[in-house]
Amino acid sequence: MGVAEVLPIRLYGDPILRKKARPVEDFSEIPEIAASMFETMFEAGGVGLAGPQVGLQKRIFVAALYHDEPEEGEEEIPLKARVKDQYVLVNPRITFAEGEAVGTEGCLSLPGLYSDEVPRNFRVRVEYQDEHGEPKVLEAEDYLARIIQHEFDHLEGVLFFDRLPPELRRQFLEENRAELARMQREAKAFLRELAGKR
Ligand code: NI
């Protein structure tokens, strides 16, 4: 992996998105991996990105909070230049969670698909290691807590629509059936191409 290269994002239908990611033990490549994950996330316009989404079965995710977009008519600022806070969480463990909040989520592995009804805890405490392996603790609420729970789920092979109550989950899959099937085909084609390169 080169320095901070934009990586292809795995789409719904790629089996790696349903696998449990493995703990990181060797941190030697983690700073470089995190830099590439940030580049990929900024390029795609996301707020979070987990290892499996770029084909890495590792327990790592990145996340960012951004300053507001400029007003209409003002010059556009690239997403990267609007970063307020950015996070790299390796081997995260959610050690405390409380409160309930229902909100909107999308996912870079399910581009264009959203649900406004995703239930999450309002507040979480997460213990993790930074990109150098240093133990850290982060307490987050509201939007950041939602991002952390969404990305943590990716490390367990869980996607946001899995969190919907059964009836809403069924409805989500039904309403987006054609788009999901298209993503599955694209994911398969990508994997075939990848296998051909090896
Ligand atoms: Ni996601």
PDB file of C-alpha atoms and ligand atoms in Angstrom:
ATOM      1  CA  MET A   1       0.000   0.000   0.000  1.00  0.00           C
ATOM      2  CA  GLY A   2       1.439   3.380  -1.009  1.00  0.00           C
ATOM      3  CA  VAL A   3       1.208   6.549   1.056  1.00  0.00           C
ATOM      4  CA  ALA A   4      -2.375   7.663   1.576  1.00  0.00           C
ATOM      5  CA  GLU A   5      -3.812   6.214  -1.585  1.00  0.00           C
ATOM      6  CA  VAL A   6      -7.536   6.171  -2.272  1.00  0.00           C
ATOM      7  CA  LEU A   7      -8.710   2.569  -1.932  1.00  0.00           C
ATOM      8  CA  PRO A   8     -11.665   0.939  -3.685  1.00  0.00           C
ATOM      9  CA  ILE A   9     -14.693   0.767  -1.393  1.00  0.00           C
ATOM     10  CA  ARG A  10     -16.307  -2.659  -1.082  1.00  0.00           C
ATOM     11  CA  LEU A  11     -19.976  -2.650  -1.936  1.00  0.00           C
ATOM     12  CA  TYR A  12     -22.922  -4.449  -0.410  1.00  0.00           C
ATOM     13  CA  GLY A  13     -22.703  -8.056  -1.573  1.00  0.00           C
ATOM     14  CA  ASP A  14     -18.974  -8.328  -0.919  1.00  0.00           C
ATOM     15  CA  PRO A  15     -18.630 -11.140   1.642  1.00  0.00           C
ATOM     16  CA  ILE A  16     -15.947  -9.261   3.614  1.00  0.00           C
ATOM     17  CA  LEU A  17     -18.670  -6.871   4.827  1.00  0.00           C
ATOM     18  CA  ARG A  18     -20.319  -9.781   6.631  1.00  0.00           C
ATOM     19  CA  LYS A  19     -17.185 -11.177   8.264  1.00  0.00           C
ATOM     20  CA  LYS A  20     -15.923 -10.433  11.743  1.00  0.00           C
ATOM     21  CA  ALA A  21     -12.744  -8.372  11.531  1.00  0.00           C
ATOM     22  CA  ARG A  22      -9.624  -9.553  13.371  1.00  0.00           C
ATOM     23  CA  PRO A  23      -7.804  -7.707  16.147  1.00  0.00           C
ATOM     24  CA  VAL A  24      -4.789  -5.655  15.111  1.00  0.00           C
ATOM     25  CA  GLU A  25      -1.606  -6.879  16.787  1.00  0.00           C
ATOM     26  CA  ASP A  26       1.073  -5.449  14.515  1.00  0.00           C
ATOM     27  CA  PHE A  27       0.801  -1.652  14.363  1.00  0.00           C
ATOM     28  CA  SER A  28       3.684  -1.114  11.931  1.00  0.00           C
ATOM     29  CA  GLU A  29       1.436  -0.460   8.928  1.00  0.00           C
ATOM     30  CA  ILE A  30      -1.489   1.060  10.790  1.00  0.00           C
ATOM     31  CA  PRO A  31      -0.544   4.763  10.381  1.00  0.00           C
ATOM     32  CA  GLU A  32      -0.264   4.256   6.629  1.00  0.00           C
ATOM     33  CA  ILE A  33      -3.490   2.272   6.486  1.00  0.00           C
ATOM     34  CA  ALA A  34      -5.295   4.970   8.504  1.00  0.00           C
ATOM     35  CA  ALA A  35      -3.981   7.698   6.164  1.00  0.00           C
ATOM     36  CA  SER A  36      -5.298   5.787   3.148  1.00  0.00           C
ATOM     37  CA  MET A  37      -8.621   5.211   4.872  1.00  0.00           C
ATOM     38  CA  PHE A  38      -8.963   8.952   5.536  1.00  0.00           C
ATOM     39  CA  GLU A  39      -8.151   9.760   1.899  1.00  0.00           C
ATOM     40  CA  THR A  40     -10.725   7.215   0.770  1.00  0.00           C
ATOM     41  CA  MET A  41     -13.353   8.551   3.167  1.00  0.00           C
ATOM     42  CA  PHE A  42     -12.782  12.210   2.186  1.00  0.00           C
ATOM     43  CA  GLU A  43     -12.876  11.324  -1.496  1.00  0.00           C
ATOM     44  CA  ALA A  44     -16.165   9.477  -1.018  1.00  0.00           C
ATOM     45  CA  GLY A  45     -17.651  12.206   1.184  1.00  0.00           C
ATOM     46  CA  GLY A  46     -18.136  10.029   4.260  1.00  0.00           C
ATOM     47  CA  VAL A  47     -18.093  10.534   8.024  1.00  0.00           C
ATOM     48  CA  GLY A  48     -16.726   7.085   8.833  1.00  0.00           C
ATOM     49  CA  LEU A  49     -15.024   4.143   7.171  1.00  0.00           C
ATOM     50  CA  ALA A  50     -14.159   0.726   8.587  1.00  0.00           C
ATOM     51  CA  GLY A  51     -11.398  -1.701   7.569  1.00  0.00           C
ATOM     52  CA  PRO A  52     -13.674  -4.303   5.930  1.00  0.00           C
ATOM     53  CA  GLN A  53     -15.062  -1.567   3.651  1.00  0.00           C
ATOM     54  CA  VAL A  54     -11.650  -1.298   2.000  1.00  0.00           C
ATOM     55  CA  GLY A  55     -11.003  -5.037   2.022  1.00  0.00           C
ATOM     56  CA  LEU A  56      -9.063  -5.148   5.296  1.00  0.00           C
ATOM     57  CA  GLN A  57     -10.339  -7.688   7.770  1.00  0.00           C
ATOM     58  CA  LYS A  58      -8.864  -5.652  10.620  1.00  0.00           C
ATOM     59  CA  ARG A  59     -10.457  -4.028  13.628  1.00  0.00           C
ATOM     60  CA  ILE A  60      -9.867  -0.432  12.632  1.00  0.00           C
ATOM     61  CA  PHE A  61     -12.070   2.454  11.626  1.00  0.00           C
ATOM     62  CA  VAL A  62     -11.667   6.135  10.927  1.00  0.00           C
ATOM     63  CA  ALA A  63     -14.227   8.873  11.448  1.00  0.00           C
ATOM     64  CA  ALA A  64     -14.425  12.632  11.061  1.00  0.00           C
ATOM     65  CA  LEU A  65     -16.618  15.531  12.042  1.00  0.00           C
ATOM     66  CA  TYR A  66     -16.698  18.469   9.644  1.00  0.00           C
ATOM     67  CA  HIS A  67     -17.337  22.186   9.777  1.00  0.00           C
ATOM     68  CA  ASP A  68     -20.546  23.224   8.036  1.00  0.00           C
ATOM     69  CA  GLU A  69     -20.613  23.495   4.284  1.00  0.00           C
ATOM     70  CA  PRO A  70     -20.163  27.014   2.943  1.00  0.00           C
ATOM     71  CA  GLU A  71     -23.323  28.986   2.199  1.00  0.00           C
ATOM     72  CA  GLU A  72     -24.672  28.791  -1.303  1.00  0.00           C
ATOM     73  CA  GLY A  73     -22.824  31.181  -3.602  1.00  0.00           C
ATOM     74  CA  GLU A  74     -19.641  30.984  -1.551  1.00  0.00           C
ATOM     75  CA  GLU A  75     -16.646  29.139  -2.860  1.00  0.00           C
ATOM     76  CA  GLU A  76     -16.763  25.414  -2.261  1.00  0.00           C
ATOM     77  CA  ILE A  77     -14.268  24.029   0.224  1.00  0.00           C
ATOM     78  CA  PRO A  78     -13.095  20.435  -0.233  1.00  0.00           C
ATOM     79  CA  LEU A  79     -14.288  18.113   2.503  1.00  0.00           C
ATOM     80  CA  LYS A  80     -10.725  17.489   3.678  1.00  0.00           C
ATOM     81  CA  ALA A  81     -10.320  21.192   4.434  1.00  0.00           C
ATOM     82  CA  ARG A  82     -13.493  21.196   6.536  1.00  0.00           C
ATOM     83  CA  VAL A  83     -12.364  18.560   9.051  1.00  0.00           C
ATOM     84  CA  LYS A  84     -13.096  19.636  12.615  1.00  0.00           C
ATOM     85  CA  ASP A  85     -12.039  16.455  14.403  1.00  0.00           C
ATOM     86  CA  GLN A  86     -10.741  13.169  13.087  1.00  0.00           C
ATOM     87  CA  TYR A  87     -10.420   9.817  14.772  1.00  0.00           C
ATOM     88  CA  VAL A  88      -8.605   6.528  14.253  1.00  0.00           C
ATOM     89  CA  LEU A  89      -9.908   3.718  16.428  1.00  0.00           C
ATOM     90  CA  VAL A  90      -8.092   0.394  16.490  1.00  0.00           C
ATOM     91  CA  ASN A  91      -9.388  -2.623  18.410  1.00  0.00           C
ATOM     92  CA  PRO A  92     -12.320  -0.595  19.784  1.00  0.00           C
ATOM     93  CA  ARG A  93     -14.523  -1.881  22.591  1.00  0.00           C
ATOM     94  CA  ILE A  94     -17.744  -0.151  23.536  1.00  0.00           C
ATOM     95  CA  THR A  95     -17.570  -0.335  27.326  1.00  0.00           C
ATOM     96  CA  PHE A  96     -20.592   1.778  28.164  1.00  0.00           C
ATOM     97  CA  ALA A  97     -23.715   2.774  26.292  1.00  0.00           C
ATOM     98  CA  GLU A  98     -26.878   4.546  27.373  1.00  0.00           C
ATOM     99  CA  GLY A  99     -29.893   6.379  26.071  1.00  0.00           C
ATOM    100  CA  GLU A 100     -31.827   5.806  22.883  1.00  0.00           C
ATOM    101  CA  ALA A 101     -31.844   7.812  19.693  1.00  0.00           C
ATOM    102  CA  VAL A 102     -33.411   7.162  16.301  1.00  0.00           C
ATOM    103  CA  GLY A 103     -31.701   8.839  13.363  1.00  0.00           C
ATOM    104  CA  THR A 104     -30.593   8.855   9.754  1.00  0.00           C
ATOM    105  CA  GLU A 105     -27.776   6.688   8.456  1.00  0.00           C
ATOM    106  CA  GLY A 106     -26.218   5.835   5.153  1.00  0.00           C
ATOM    107  CA  CYS A 107     -23.102   3.869   4.360  1.00  0.00           C
ATOM    108  CA  LEU A 108     -20.291   4.180   1.802  1.00  0.00           C
ATOM    109  CA  SER A 109     -20.813   0.478   1.048  1.00  0.00           C
ATOM    110  CA  LEU A 110     -24.473   1.164   0.250  1.00  0.00           C
ATOM    111  CA  PRO A 111     -24.131   4.418  -1.708  1.00  0.00           C
ATOM    112  CA  GLY A 112     -27.323   6.393  -2.098  1.00  0.00           C
ATOM    113  CA  LEU A 113     -29.314   4.329   0.400  1.00  0.00           C
ATOM    114  CA  TYR A 114     -30.473   5.782   3.709  1.00  0.00           C
ATOM    115  CA  SER A 115     -32.777   5.080   6.566  1.00  0.00           C
ATOM    116  CA  ASP A 116     -34.160   7.713   8.959  1.00  0.00           C
ATOM    117  CA  GLU A 117     -35.139   5.120  11.520  1.00  0.00           C
ATOM    118  CA  VAL A 118     -31.888   3.592  12.742  1.00  0.00           C
ATOM    119  CA  PRO A 119     -31.947   3.116  16.512  1.00  0.00           C
ATOM    120  CA  ARG A 120     -28.707   3.629  18.428  1.00  0.00           C
ATOM    121  CA  ASN A 121     -27.544   4.449  21.916  1.00  0.00           C
ATOM    122  CA  PHE A 122     -27.331   8.190  22.472  1.00  0.00           C
ATOM    123  CA  ARG A 123     -24.074   8.044  24.422  1.00  0.00           C
ATOM    124  CA  VAL A 124     -21.161   5.619  24.314  1.00  0.00           C
ATOM    125  CA  ARG A 125     -17.772   5.185  25.869  1.00  0.00           C
ATOM    126  CA  VAL A 126     -15.252   3.414  23.698  1.00  0.00           C
ATOM    127  CA  GLU A 127     -11.845   2.092  24.695  1.00  0.00           C
ATOM    128  CA  TYR A 128      -9.442   1.612  21.828  1.00  0.00           C
ATOM    129  CA  GLN A 129      -5.871   1.990  20.636  1.00  0.00           C
ATOM    130  CA  ASP A 130      -4.698   4.824  18.434  1.00  0.00           C
ATOM    131  CA  GLU A 131      -2.718   4.232  15.237  1.00  0.00           C
ATOM    132  CA  HIS A 132       0.462   3.758  17.286  1.00  0.00           C
ATOM    133  CA  GLY A 133      -1.107   1.235  19.656  1.00  0.00           C
ATOM    134  CA  GLU A 134      -1.552   3.663  22.554  1.00  0.00           C
ATOM    135  CA  PRO A 135      -4.617   2.916  24.679  1.00  0.00           C
ATOM    136  CA  LYS A 136      -7.262   5.664  24.589  1.00  0.00           C
ATOM    137  CA  VAL A 137     -10.767   6.351  25.769  1.00  0.00           C
ATOM    138  CA  LEU A 138     -13.394   8.369  23.939  1.00  0.00           C
ATOM    139  CA  GLU A 139     -16.758   9.428  25.279  1.00  0.00           C
ATOM    140  CA  ALA A 140     -19.193  10.494  22.623  1.00  0.00           C
ATOM    141  CA  GLU A 141     -22.825  11.365  22.291  1.00  0.00           C
ATOM    142  CA  ASP A 142     -25.393  12.064  19.618  1.00  0.00           C
ATOM    143  CA  TYR A 143     -23.942  12.155  16.079  1.00  0.00           C
ATOM    144  CA  LEU A 144     -20.408  11.030  16.946  1.00  0.00           C
ATOM    145  CA  ALA A 145     -21.811   8.228  19.111  1.00  0.00           C
ATOM    146  CA  ARG A 146     -23.930   7.145  16.138  1.00  0.00           C
ATOM    147  CA  ILE A 147     -20.915   7.115  13.819  1.00  0.00           C
ATOM    148  CA  ILE A 148     -18.905   5.064  16.318  1.00  0.00           C
ATOM    149  CA  GLN A 149     -21.678   2.492  16.687  1.00  0.00           C
ATOM    150  CA  HIS A 150     -22.161   2.264  12.911  1.00  0.00           C
ATOM    151  CA  GLU A 151     -18.433   1.768  12.282  1.00  0.00           C
ATOM    152  CA  PHE A 152     -18.041  -0.628  15.197  1.00  0.00           C
ATOM    153  CA  ASP A 153     -20.844  -2.710  13.679  1.00  0.00           C
ATOM    154  CA  HIS A 154     -18.833  -2.987  10.450  1.00  0.00           C
ATOM    155  CA  LEU A 155     -16.121  -4.813  12.438  1.00  0.00           C
ATOM    156  CA  GLU A 156     -18.773  -7.352  13.460  1.00  0.00           C
ATOM    157  CA  GLY A 157     -20.172  -7.793   9.950  1.00  0.00           C
ATOM    158  CA  VAL A 158     -23.306  -5.798  10.760  1.00  0.00           C
ATOM    159  CA  LEU A 159     -24.805  -3.183   8.399  1.00  0.00           C
ATOM    160  CA  PHE A 160     -27.022  -0.286   9.449  1.00  0.00           C
ATOM    161  CA  PHE A 161     -30.258  -1.754   8.117  1.00  0.00           C
ATOM    162  CA  ASP A 162     -29.702  -4.825  10.319  1.00  0.00           C
ATOM    163  CA  ARG A 163     -30.378  -2.505  13.271  1.00  0.00           C
ATOM    164  CA  LEU A 164     -33.852  -1.576  12.038  1.00  0.00           C
ATOM    165  CA  PRO A 165     -36.858  -3.151  13.711  1.00  0.00           C
ATOM    166  CA  PRO A 166     -37.840  -6.285  11.678  1.00  0.00           C
ATOM    167  CA  GLU A 167     -40.727  -4.695   9.802  1.00  0.00           C
ATOM    168  CA  LEU A 168     -38.697  -1.621   8.798  1.00  0.00           C
ATOM    169  CA  ARG A 169     -35.747  -3.813   7.829  1.00  0.00           C
ATOM    170  CA  ARG A 170     -37.994  -5.871   5.569  1.00  0.00           C
ATOM    171  CA  GLN A 171     -39.390  -2.659   4.066  1.00  0.00           C
ATOM    172  CA  PHE A 172     -35.877  -1.255   3.496  1.00  0.00           C
ATOM    173  CA  LEU A 173     -34.779  -4.411   1.662  1.00  0.00           C
ATOM    174  CA  GLU A 174     -37.960  -4.465  -0.385  1.00  0.00           C
ATOM    175  CA  GLU A 175     -37.892  -0.781  -1.372  1.00  0.00           C
ATOM    176  CA  ASN A 176     -34.242  -0.942  -2.382  1.00  0.00           C
ATOM    177  CA  ARG A 177     -34.286  -4.408  -3.893  1.00  0.00           C
ATOM    178  CA  ALA A 178     -33.212  -3.367  -7.404  1.00  0.00           C
ATOM    179  CA  GLU A 179     -30.435  -1.089  -6.146  1.00  0.00           C
ATOM    180  CA  LEU A 180     -29.156  -3.736  -3.733  1.00  0.00           C
ATOM    181  CA  ALA A 181     -29.111  -6.338  -6.503  1.00  0.00           C
ATOM    182  CA  ARG A 182     -27.159  -3.902  -8.690  1.00  0.00           C
ATOM    183  CA  MET A 183     -24.595  -3.425  -5.889  1.00  0.00           C
ATOM    184  CA  GLN A 184     -24.288  -7.188  -5.428  1.00  0.00           C
ATOM    185  CA  ARG A 185     -23.540  -7.590  -9.135  1.00  0.00           C
ATOM    186  CA  GLU A 186     -20.976  -4.792  -8.994  1.00  0.00           C
ATOM    187  CA  ALA A 187     -19.359  -6.319  -5.895  1.00  0.00           C
ATOM    188  CA  LYS A 188     -19.089  -9.687  -7.663  1.00  0.00           C
ATOM    189  CA  ALA A 189     -17.582  -8.105 -10.773  1.00  0.00           C
ATOM    190  CA  PHE A 190     -15.034  -6.280  -8.603  1.00  0.00           C
ATOM    191  CA  LEU A 191     -14.017  -9.522  -6.862  1.00  0.00           C
ATOM    192  CA  ARG A 192     -13.652 -11.313 -10.201  1.00  0.00           C
ATOM    193  CA  GLU A 193     -11.415  -8.516 -11.439  1.00  0.00           C
ATOM    194  CA  LEU A 194      -9.392  -8.620  -8.216  1.00  0.00           C
ATOM    195  CA  ALA A 195      -8.958 -12.410  -8.505  1.00  0.00           C
ATOM    196  CA  GLY A 196      -7.798 -11.948 -12.102  1.00  0.00           C
ATOM    197  CA  LYS A 197      -5.063  -9.562 -10.985  1.00  0.00           C
ATOM    198  CA  ARG A 198      -3.586 -12.062  -8.553  1.00  0.00           C
TER     199      ARG A 198
HETATM  200 NI    NI B   1     -21.028   2.054   6.806  1.00  0.00          NI
END
